[in-house]
PDB file of C-alpha atoms in Angstrom:
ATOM      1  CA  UNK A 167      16.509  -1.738  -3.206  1.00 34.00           C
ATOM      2  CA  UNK A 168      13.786  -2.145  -0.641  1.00 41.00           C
ATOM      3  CA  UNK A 169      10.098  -2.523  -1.549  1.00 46.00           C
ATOM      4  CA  UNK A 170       9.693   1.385  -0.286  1.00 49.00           C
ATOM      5  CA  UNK A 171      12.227   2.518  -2.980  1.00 47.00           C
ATOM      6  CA  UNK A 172      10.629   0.212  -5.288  1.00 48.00           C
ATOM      7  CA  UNK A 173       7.123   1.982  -4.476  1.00 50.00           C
ATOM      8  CA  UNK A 174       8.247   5.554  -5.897  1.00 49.00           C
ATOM      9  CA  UNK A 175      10.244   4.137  -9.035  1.00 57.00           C
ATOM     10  CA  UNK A 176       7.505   2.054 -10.377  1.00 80.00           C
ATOM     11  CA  UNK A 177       4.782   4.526  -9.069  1.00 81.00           C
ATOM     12  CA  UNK A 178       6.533   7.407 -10.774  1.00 84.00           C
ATOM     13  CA  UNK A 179       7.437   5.405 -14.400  1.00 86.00           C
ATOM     14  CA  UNK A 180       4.230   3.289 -14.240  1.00 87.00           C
ATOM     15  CA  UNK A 181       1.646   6.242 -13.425  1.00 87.00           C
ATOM     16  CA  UNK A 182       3.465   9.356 -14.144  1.00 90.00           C
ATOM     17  CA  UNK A 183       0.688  11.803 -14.417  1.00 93.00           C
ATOM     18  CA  UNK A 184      -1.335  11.197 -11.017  1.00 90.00           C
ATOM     19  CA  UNK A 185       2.389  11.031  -9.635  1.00 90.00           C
ATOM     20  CA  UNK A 186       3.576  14.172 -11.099  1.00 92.00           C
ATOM     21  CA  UNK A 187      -0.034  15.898 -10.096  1.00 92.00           C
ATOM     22  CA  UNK A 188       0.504  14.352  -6.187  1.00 91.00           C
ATOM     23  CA  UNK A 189       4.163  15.283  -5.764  1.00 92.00           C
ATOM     24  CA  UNK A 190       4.623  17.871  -8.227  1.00 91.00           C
ATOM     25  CA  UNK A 191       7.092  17.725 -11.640  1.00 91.00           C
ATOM     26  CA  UNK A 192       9.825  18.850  -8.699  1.00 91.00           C
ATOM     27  CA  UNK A 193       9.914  16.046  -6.589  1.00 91.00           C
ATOM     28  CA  UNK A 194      12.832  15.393  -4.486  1.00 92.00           C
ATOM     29  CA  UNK A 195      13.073  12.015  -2.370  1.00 90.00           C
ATOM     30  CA  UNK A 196      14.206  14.180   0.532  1.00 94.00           C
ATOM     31  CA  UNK A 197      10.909  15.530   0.899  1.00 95.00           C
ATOM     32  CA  UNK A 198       9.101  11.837   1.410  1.00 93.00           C
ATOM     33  CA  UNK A 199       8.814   9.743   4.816  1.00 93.00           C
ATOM     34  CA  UNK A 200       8.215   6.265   4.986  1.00 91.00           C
ATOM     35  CA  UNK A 201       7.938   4.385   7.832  1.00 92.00           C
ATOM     36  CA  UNK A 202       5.510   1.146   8.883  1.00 94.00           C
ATOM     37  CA  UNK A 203       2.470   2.392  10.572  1.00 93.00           C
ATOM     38  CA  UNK A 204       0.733  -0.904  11.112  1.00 96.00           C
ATOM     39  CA  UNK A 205       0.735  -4.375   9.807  1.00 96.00           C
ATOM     40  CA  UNK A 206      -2.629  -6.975  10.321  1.00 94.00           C
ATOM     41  CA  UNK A 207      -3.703 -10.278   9.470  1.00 94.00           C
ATOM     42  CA  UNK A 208      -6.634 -11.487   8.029  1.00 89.00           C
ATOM     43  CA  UNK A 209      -8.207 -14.767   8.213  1.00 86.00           C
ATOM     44  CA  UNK A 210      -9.908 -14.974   5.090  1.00 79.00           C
ATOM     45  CA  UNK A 211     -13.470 -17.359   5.430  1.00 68.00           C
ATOM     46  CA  UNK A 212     -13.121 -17.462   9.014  1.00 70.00           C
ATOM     47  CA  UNK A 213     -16.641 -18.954   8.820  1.00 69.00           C
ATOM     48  CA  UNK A 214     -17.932 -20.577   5.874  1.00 69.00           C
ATOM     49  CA  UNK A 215     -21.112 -19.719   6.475  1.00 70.00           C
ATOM     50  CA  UNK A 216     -21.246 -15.934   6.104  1.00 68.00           C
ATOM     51  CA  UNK A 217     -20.816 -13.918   2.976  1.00 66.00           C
ATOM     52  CA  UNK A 218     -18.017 -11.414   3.918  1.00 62.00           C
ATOM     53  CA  UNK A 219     -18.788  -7.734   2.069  1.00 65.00           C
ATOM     54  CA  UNK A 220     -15.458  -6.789   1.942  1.00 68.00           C
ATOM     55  CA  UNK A 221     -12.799  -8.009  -0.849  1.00 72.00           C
ATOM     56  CA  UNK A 222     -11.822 -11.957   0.255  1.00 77.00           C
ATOM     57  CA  UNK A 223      -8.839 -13.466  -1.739  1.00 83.00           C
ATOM     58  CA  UNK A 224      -9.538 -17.371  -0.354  1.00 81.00           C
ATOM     59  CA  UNK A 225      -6.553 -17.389   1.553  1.00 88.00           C
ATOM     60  CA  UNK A 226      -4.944 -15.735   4.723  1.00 91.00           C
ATOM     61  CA  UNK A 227      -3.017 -12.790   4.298  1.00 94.00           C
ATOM     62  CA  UNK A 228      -1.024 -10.258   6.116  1.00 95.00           C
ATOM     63  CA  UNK A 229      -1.305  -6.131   5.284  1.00 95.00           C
ATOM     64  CA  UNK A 230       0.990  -3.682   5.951  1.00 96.00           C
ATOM     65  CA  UNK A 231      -0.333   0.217   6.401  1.00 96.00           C
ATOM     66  CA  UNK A 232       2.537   2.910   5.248  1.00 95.00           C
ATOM     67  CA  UNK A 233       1.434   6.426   5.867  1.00 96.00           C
ATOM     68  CA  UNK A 234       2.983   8.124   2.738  1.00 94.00           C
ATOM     69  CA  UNK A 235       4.241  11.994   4.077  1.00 96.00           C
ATOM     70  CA  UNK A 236       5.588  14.694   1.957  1.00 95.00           C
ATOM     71  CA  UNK A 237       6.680  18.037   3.072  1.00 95.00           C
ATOM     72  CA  UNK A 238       5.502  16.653   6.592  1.00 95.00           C
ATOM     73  CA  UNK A 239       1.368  16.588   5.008  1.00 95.00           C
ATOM     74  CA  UNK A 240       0.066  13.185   4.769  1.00 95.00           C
ATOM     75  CA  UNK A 241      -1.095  12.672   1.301  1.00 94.00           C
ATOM     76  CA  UNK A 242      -2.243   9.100   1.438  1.00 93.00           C
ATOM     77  CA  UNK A 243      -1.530   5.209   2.841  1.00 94.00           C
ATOM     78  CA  UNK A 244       0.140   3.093   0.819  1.00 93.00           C
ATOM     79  CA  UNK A 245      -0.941  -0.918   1.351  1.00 94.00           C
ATOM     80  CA  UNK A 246       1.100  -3.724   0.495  1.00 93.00           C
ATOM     81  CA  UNK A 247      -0.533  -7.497   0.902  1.00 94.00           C
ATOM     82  CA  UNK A 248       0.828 -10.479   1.508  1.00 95.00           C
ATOM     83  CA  UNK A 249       0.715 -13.858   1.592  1.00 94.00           C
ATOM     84  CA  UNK A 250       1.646 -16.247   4.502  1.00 95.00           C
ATOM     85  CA  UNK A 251       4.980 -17.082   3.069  1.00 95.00           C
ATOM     86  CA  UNK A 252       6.398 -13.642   2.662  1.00 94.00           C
ATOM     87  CA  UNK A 253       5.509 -13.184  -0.910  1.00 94.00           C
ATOM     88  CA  UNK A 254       3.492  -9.769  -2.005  1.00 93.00           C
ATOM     89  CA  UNK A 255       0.687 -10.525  -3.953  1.00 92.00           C
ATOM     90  CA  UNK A 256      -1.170  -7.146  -4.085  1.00 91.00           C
ATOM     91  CA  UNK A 257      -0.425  -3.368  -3.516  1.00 90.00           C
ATOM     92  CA  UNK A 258      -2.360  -0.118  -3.535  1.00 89.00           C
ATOM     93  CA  UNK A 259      -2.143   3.562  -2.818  1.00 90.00           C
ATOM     94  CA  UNK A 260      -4.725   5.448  -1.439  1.00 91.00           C
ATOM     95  CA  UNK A 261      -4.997   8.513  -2.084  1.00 90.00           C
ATOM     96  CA  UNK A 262      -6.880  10.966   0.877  1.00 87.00           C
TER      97      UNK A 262
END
């Protein structure tokens, strides 16, 4: 199964009631588009010196952006973060 397909299983068992109130108690995989938007990499502590605002894990990472679509109305953007050898090591979905 690919991490996509993995995204609406365990988003749909794990947090069934914000799921069910985003896509409704009738939702129908037919209805959903997927597809890469961007992807980026960040150089986490590119300079030791400054104190960085934003989240920093220690380590560089890459992020992929997935606009999530259904019934053709973007409802969100669905992040998945990895780390340099391929391995996911954090995920969110954003809501808009």
């Amino acid at each position: 199964m690919n991490t996509c397909g993995k995204l609406k299983v365990n988003y749909q068992s794990e947090v069934t009631e914000e799921f069910n109130s985003v896509f409704g108690v009738d939702f129908k995989p037919e209805d959903l588009t997927i597809s890469l938007k961007e992807v980026a990499l960040f150089i986490d502590k590119w300079n030791e010196n400054i104190t960085y605002e934003g989240i920093s894990y220690g380590f560089d990472y890459v992020v992929s952006y997935i606009p999530i679509v259904f019934k053709n109305k973007k409802l969100g953007l669905y992040k998945l973060l990895f780390n340099l050898d391929g391995e996911i090591f954090d995920d969110f979905f954003v809501i808009d």
